Short mmCIF file of C-alpha atoms in Angstrom, two decimals:
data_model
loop_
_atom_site.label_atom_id
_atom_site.label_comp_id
_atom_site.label_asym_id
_atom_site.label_seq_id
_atom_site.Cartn_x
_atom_site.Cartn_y
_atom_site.Cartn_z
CA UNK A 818 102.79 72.21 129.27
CA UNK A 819 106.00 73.90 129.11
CA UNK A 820 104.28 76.32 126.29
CA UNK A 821 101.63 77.02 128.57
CA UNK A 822 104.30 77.85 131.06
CA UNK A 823 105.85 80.32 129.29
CA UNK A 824 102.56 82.16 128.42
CA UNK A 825 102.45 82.35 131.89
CA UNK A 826 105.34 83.96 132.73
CA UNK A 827 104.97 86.16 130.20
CA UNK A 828 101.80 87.44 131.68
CA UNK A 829 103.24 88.07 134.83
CA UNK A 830 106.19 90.18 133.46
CA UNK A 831 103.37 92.05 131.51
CA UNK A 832 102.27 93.34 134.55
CA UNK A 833 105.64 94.36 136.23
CA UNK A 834 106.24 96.67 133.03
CA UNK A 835 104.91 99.87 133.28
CA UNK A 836 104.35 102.18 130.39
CA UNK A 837 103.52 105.66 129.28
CA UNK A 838 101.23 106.55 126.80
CA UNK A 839 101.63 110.08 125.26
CA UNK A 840 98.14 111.76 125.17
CA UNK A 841 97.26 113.70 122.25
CA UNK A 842 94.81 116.29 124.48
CA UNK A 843 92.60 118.73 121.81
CA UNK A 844 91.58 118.68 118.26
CA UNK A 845 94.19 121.05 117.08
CA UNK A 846 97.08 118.53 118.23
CA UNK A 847 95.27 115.77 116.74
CA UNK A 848 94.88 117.20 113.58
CA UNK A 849 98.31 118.20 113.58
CA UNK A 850 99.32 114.27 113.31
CA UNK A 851 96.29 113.34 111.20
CA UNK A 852 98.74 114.41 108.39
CA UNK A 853 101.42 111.43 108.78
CA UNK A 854 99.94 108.46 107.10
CA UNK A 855 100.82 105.75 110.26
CA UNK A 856 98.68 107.59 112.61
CA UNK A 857 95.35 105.99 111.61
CA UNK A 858 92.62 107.28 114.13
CA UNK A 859 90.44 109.36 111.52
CA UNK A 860 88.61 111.63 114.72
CA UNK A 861 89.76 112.78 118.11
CA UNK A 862 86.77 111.31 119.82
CA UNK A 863 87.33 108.00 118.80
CA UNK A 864 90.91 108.69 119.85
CA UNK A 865 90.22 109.63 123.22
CA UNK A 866 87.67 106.42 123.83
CA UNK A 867 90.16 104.55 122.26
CA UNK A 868 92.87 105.29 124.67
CA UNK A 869 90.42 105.46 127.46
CA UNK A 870 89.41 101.70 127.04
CA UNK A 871 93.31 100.81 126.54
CA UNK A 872 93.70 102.38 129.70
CA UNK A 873 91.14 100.58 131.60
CA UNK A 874 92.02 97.42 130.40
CA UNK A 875 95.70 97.94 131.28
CA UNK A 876 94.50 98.91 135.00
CA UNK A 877 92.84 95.91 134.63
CA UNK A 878 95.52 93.85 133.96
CA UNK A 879 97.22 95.55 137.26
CA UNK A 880 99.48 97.02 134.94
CA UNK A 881 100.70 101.01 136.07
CA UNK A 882 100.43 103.45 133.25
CA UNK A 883 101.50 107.04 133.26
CA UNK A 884 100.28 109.62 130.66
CA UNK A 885 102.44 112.41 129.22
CA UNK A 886 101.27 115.31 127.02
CA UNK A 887 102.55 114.88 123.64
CA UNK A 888 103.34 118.11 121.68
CA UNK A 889 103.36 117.77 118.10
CA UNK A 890 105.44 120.21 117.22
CA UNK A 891 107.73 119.24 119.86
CA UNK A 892 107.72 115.93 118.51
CA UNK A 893 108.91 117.18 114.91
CA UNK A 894 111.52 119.22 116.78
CA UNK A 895 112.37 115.76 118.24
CA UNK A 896 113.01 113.52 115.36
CA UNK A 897 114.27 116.79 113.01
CA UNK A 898 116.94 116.00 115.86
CA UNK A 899 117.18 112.43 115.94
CA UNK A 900 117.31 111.40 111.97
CA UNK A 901 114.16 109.50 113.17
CA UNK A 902 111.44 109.28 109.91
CA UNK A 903 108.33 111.35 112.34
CA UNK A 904 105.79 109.08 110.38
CA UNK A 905 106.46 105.78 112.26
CA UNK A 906 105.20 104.32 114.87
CA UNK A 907 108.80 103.69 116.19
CA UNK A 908 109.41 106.77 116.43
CA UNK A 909 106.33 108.29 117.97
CA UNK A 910 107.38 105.45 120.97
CA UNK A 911 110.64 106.57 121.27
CA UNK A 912 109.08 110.39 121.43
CA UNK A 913 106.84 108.98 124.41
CA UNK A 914 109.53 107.54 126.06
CA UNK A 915 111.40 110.55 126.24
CA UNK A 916 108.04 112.20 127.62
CA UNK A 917 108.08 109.46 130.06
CA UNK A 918 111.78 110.46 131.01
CA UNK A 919 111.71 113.57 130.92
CA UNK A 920 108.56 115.63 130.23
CA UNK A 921 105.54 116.47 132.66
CA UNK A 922 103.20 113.22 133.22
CA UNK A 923 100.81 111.72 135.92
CA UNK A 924 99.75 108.48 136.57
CA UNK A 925 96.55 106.86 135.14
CA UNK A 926 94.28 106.25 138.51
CA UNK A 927 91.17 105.27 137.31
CA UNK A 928 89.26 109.04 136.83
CA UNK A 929 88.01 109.37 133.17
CA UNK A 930 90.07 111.14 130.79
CA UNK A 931 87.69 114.54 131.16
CA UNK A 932 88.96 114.77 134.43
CA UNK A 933 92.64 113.76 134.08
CA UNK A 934 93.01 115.87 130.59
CA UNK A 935 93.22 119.21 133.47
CA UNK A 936 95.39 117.64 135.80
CA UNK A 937 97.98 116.36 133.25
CA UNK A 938 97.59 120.27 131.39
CA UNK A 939 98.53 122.13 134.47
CA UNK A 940 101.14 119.70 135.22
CA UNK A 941 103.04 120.35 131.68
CA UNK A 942 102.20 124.61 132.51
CA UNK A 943 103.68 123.63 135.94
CA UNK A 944 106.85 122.74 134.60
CA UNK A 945 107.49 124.95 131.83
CA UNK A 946 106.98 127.75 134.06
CA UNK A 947 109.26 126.05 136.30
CA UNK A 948 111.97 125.53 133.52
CA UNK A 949 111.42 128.84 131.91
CA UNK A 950 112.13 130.38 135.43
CA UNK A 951 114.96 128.36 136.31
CA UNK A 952 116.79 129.17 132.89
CA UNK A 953 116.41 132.90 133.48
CA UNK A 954 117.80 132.58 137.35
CA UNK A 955 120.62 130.69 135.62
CA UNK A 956 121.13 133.79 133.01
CA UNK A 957 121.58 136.42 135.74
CA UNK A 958 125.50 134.63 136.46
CA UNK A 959 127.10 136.28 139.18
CA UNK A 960 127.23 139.31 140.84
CA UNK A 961 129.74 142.26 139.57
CA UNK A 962 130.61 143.50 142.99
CA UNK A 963 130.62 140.86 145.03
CA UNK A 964 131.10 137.34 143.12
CA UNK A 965 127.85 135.76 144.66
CA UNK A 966 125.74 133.73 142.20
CA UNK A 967 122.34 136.25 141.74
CA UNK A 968 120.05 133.43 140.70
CA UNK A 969 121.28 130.88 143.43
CA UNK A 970 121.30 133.26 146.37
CA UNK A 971 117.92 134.78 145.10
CA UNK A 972 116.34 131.15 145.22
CA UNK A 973 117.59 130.46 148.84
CA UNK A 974 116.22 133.74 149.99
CA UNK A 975 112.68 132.55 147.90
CA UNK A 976 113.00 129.77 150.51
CA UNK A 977 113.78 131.43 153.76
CA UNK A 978 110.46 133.79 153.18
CA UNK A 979 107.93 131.05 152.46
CA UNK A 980 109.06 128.75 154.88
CA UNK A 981 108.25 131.75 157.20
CA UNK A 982 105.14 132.69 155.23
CA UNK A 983 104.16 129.04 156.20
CA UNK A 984 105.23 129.30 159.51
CA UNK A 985 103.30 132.04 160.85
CA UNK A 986 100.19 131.46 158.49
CA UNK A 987 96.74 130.53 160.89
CA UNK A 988 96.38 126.61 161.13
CA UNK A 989 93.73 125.00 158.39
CA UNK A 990 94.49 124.28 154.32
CA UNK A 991 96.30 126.97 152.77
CA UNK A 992 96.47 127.91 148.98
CA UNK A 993 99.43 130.74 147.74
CA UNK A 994 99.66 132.11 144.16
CA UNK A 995 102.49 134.20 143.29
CA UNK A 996 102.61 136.46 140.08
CA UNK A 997 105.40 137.89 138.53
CA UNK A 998 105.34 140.30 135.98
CA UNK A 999 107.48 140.89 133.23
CA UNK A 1000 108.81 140.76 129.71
CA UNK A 1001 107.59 138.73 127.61
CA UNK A 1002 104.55 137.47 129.64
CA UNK A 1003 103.41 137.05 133.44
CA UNK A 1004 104.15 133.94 135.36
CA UNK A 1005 101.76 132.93 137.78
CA UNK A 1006 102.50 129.89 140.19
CA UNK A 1007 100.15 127.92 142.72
CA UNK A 1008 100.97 126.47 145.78
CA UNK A 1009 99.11 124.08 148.22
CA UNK A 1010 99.81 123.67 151.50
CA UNK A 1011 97.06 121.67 153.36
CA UNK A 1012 97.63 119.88 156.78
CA UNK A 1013 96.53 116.58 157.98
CA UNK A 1014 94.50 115.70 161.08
CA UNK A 1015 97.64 116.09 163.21
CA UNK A 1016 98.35 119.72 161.88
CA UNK A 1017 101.30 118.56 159.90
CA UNK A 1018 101.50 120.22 156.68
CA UNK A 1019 101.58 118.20 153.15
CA UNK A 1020 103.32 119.84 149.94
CA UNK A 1021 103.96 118.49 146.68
CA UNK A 1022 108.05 119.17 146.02
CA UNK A 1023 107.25 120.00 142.29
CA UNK A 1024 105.20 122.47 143.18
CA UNK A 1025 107.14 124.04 145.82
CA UNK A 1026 110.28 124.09 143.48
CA UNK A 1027 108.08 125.39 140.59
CA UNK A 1028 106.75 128.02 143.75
CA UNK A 1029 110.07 129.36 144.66
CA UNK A 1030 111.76 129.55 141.24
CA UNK A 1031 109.09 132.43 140.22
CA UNK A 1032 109.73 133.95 143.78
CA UNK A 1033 113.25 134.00 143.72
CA UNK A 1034 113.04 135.41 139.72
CA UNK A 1035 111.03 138.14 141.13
CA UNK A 1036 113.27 139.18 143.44
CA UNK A 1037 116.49 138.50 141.99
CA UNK A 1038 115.06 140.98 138.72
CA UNK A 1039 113.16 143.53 141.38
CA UNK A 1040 110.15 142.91 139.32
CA UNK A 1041 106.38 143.58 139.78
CA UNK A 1042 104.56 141.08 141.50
CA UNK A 1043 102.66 140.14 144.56
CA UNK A 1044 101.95 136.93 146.40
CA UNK A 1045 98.48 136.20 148.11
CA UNK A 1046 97.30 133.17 150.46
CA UNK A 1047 93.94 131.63 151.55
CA UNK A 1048 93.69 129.68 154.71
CA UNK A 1049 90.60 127.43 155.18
CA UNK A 1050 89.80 125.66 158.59
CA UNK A 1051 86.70 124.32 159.78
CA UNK A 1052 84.19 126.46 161.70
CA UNK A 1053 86.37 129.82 160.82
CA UNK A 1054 86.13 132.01 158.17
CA UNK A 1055 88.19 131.86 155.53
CA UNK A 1056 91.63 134.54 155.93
CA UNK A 1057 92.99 136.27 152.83
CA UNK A 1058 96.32 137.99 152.58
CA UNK A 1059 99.11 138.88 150.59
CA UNK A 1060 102.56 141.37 149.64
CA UNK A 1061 103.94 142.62 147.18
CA UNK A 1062 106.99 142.44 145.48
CA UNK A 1063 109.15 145.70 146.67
CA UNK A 1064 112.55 145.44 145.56
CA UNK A 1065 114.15 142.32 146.61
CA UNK A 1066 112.17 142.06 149.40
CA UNK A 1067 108.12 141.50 150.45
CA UNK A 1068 106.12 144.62 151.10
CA UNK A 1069 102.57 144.01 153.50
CA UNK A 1070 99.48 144.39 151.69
CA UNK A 1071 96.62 146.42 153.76
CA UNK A 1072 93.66 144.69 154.72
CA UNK A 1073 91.90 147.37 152.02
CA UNK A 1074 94.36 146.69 149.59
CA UNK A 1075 93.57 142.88 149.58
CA UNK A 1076 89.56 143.59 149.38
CA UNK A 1077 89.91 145.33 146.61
CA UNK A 1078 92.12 143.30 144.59
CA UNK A 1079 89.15 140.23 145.38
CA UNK A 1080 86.54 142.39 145.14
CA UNK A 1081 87.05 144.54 141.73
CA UNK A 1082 86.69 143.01 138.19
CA UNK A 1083 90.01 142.95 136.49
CA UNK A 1084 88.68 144.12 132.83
CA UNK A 1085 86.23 146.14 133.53
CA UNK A 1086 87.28 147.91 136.83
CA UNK A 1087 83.74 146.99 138.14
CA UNK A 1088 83.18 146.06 142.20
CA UNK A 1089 82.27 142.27 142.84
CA UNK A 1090 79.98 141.59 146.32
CA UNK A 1091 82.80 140.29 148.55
CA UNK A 1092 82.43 136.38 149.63
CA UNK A 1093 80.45 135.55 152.79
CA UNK A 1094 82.25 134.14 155.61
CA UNK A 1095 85.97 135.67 154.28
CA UNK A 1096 87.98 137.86 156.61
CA UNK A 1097 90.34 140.00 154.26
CA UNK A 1098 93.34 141.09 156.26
CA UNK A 1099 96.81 142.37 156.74
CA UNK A 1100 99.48 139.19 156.78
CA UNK A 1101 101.22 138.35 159.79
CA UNK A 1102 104.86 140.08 160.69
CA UNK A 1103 107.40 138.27 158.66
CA UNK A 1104 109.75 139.78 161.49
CA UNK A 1105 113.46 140.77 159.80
CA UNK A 1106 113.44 140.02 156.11
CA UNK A 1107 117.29 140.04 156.07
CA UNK A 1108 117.14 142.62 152.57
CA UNK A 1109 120.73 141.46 151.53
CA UNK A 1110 123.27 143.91 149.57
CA UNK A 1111 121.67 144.86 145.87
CA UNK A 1112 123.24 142.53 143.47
CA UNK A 1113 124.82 143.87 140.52
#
């Protein structure tokens, strides 16, 4: 009895311990690890069935499972680092669970793995762009007139103008990408904004960080860039404006300007018919940007 007892209890600890399971996402990656002779799965089909049954059964079991992206290359980096031998199972767990600390993961929730595989890719982009744009705020140091931290003022300024971007937008869902261009490649950044029923407005922090850290860089390094929004409400058309990046500041885009950045095929120059039922327009006043001093 008191066997049995304990088999119980283990059971129910099972399911108060959650784990992470680091996803191996295409064939290149899982041919990457095919080479160490502990990881046995022979095909990345397979694999991913594999993992997807695991999965289910854990949900099953009412246990919580997260999954994390797991970088092969980042994982040699990782045990290169540690003294850890990278063809053990040991150490591809102690890889995860520095994912699971750490890295960019999202919680297993029932969908099938075609449809989580996108969600948990843009939420590793999400925050390397993040940390890639936070590292060069952090490079800029202070200012050689004036003292004031470039990167830190540039990021509270970020703040101030989409708060008031938000703030005067029309009421309904909203959806922002800001671009920023620059050496060595172009960040782009997304933003959702959608209210609830009693016009309050819902935002994912990790996004809005991610958001205002590419804002701020722009600014803070005066570099090309824009920032557009689309507001959707029901029984209006849908509203589409934008500004550019002038200087440290957020220049209006035309109502012109905005159709034919929609409506006019990036590679080949072409015009595209415009959507039905889309209003493409100037952006509201922003009022008095507050352009501080030019940082040094």
């Amino acid at each position: 009895m008191a066997h049995t007892d304990h088999r119980t209890m283990r059971r129910v600890l099972r399911r108060e311990i959650a784990g992470t399971i680091g996803l191996l996402t295409d064939e290149h990656d899982f041919r990457a690890m095919r080479r160490y002779r502990t990881f046995t799965f022979e095909d990345h089909p397979t694999y991913l069935r594999q993992i997807e049954a695991l999965l289910r059964t854990r949900a099953a079991e009412g246990t919580h499972t997260t999954l994390a992206l797991f970088d092969p290359e980042e994982y040699t980096e990782f045990c290169t680092d540690t003294g850890l031998d990278p063809d053990s199972p040991a150490s591809r767990t102690r890889f995860t669970a520095e994912l699971a600390a750490i890295g960019a993961t999202i919680p297993y929730d029932g969908r099938p793995l075609t449809d989580l595989v996108p969600d948990l890719v843009d939420e590793a982009v999400r925050q390397a762009t993040w940390e890639y744009a936070s590292t060069l705020l952090a490079r800029l140091g202070p200012c050689h007139t004036c003292g004031e931290d470039i990167g830190r003022a540039a990021f509270t300024r970020a703040s101030r103008l989409l708060t008031r971007i938000l703030d005067t937008a029309p009421p309904g869902d909203r959806h922002l990408v800001c671009s920023v261009s620059g050496p060595p490649e172009t960040l782009i950044t997304v933003l959702h904004a959608d209210q609830d029923s009693e016009g309050t407005t819902r935002l994912d922090e990790a996004e809005v960080l991610e958001f205002t850290s590419v804002l701020a860089l722009g600014l803070a390094t005066r570099s090309p860039g824009g920032l557009v929004m689309r507001t959707s409400a029901p029984g209006t058309p849908d509203r589409i404006y934008g500004w550019r990046l002038r200087g440290d500041s957020l220049a209006p885009l035309t109502a012109a300007e905005v159709f034919d950045a929609y409506c006019t095929d990036v590679e080949s120059g072409d015009l595209i018919s415009p959507e039905s039922d889309v209003d493409y327009c100037a952006p509201p006043d922003l009022g008095d940007q507050e352009t501080p001093g030019h940082h040094h």
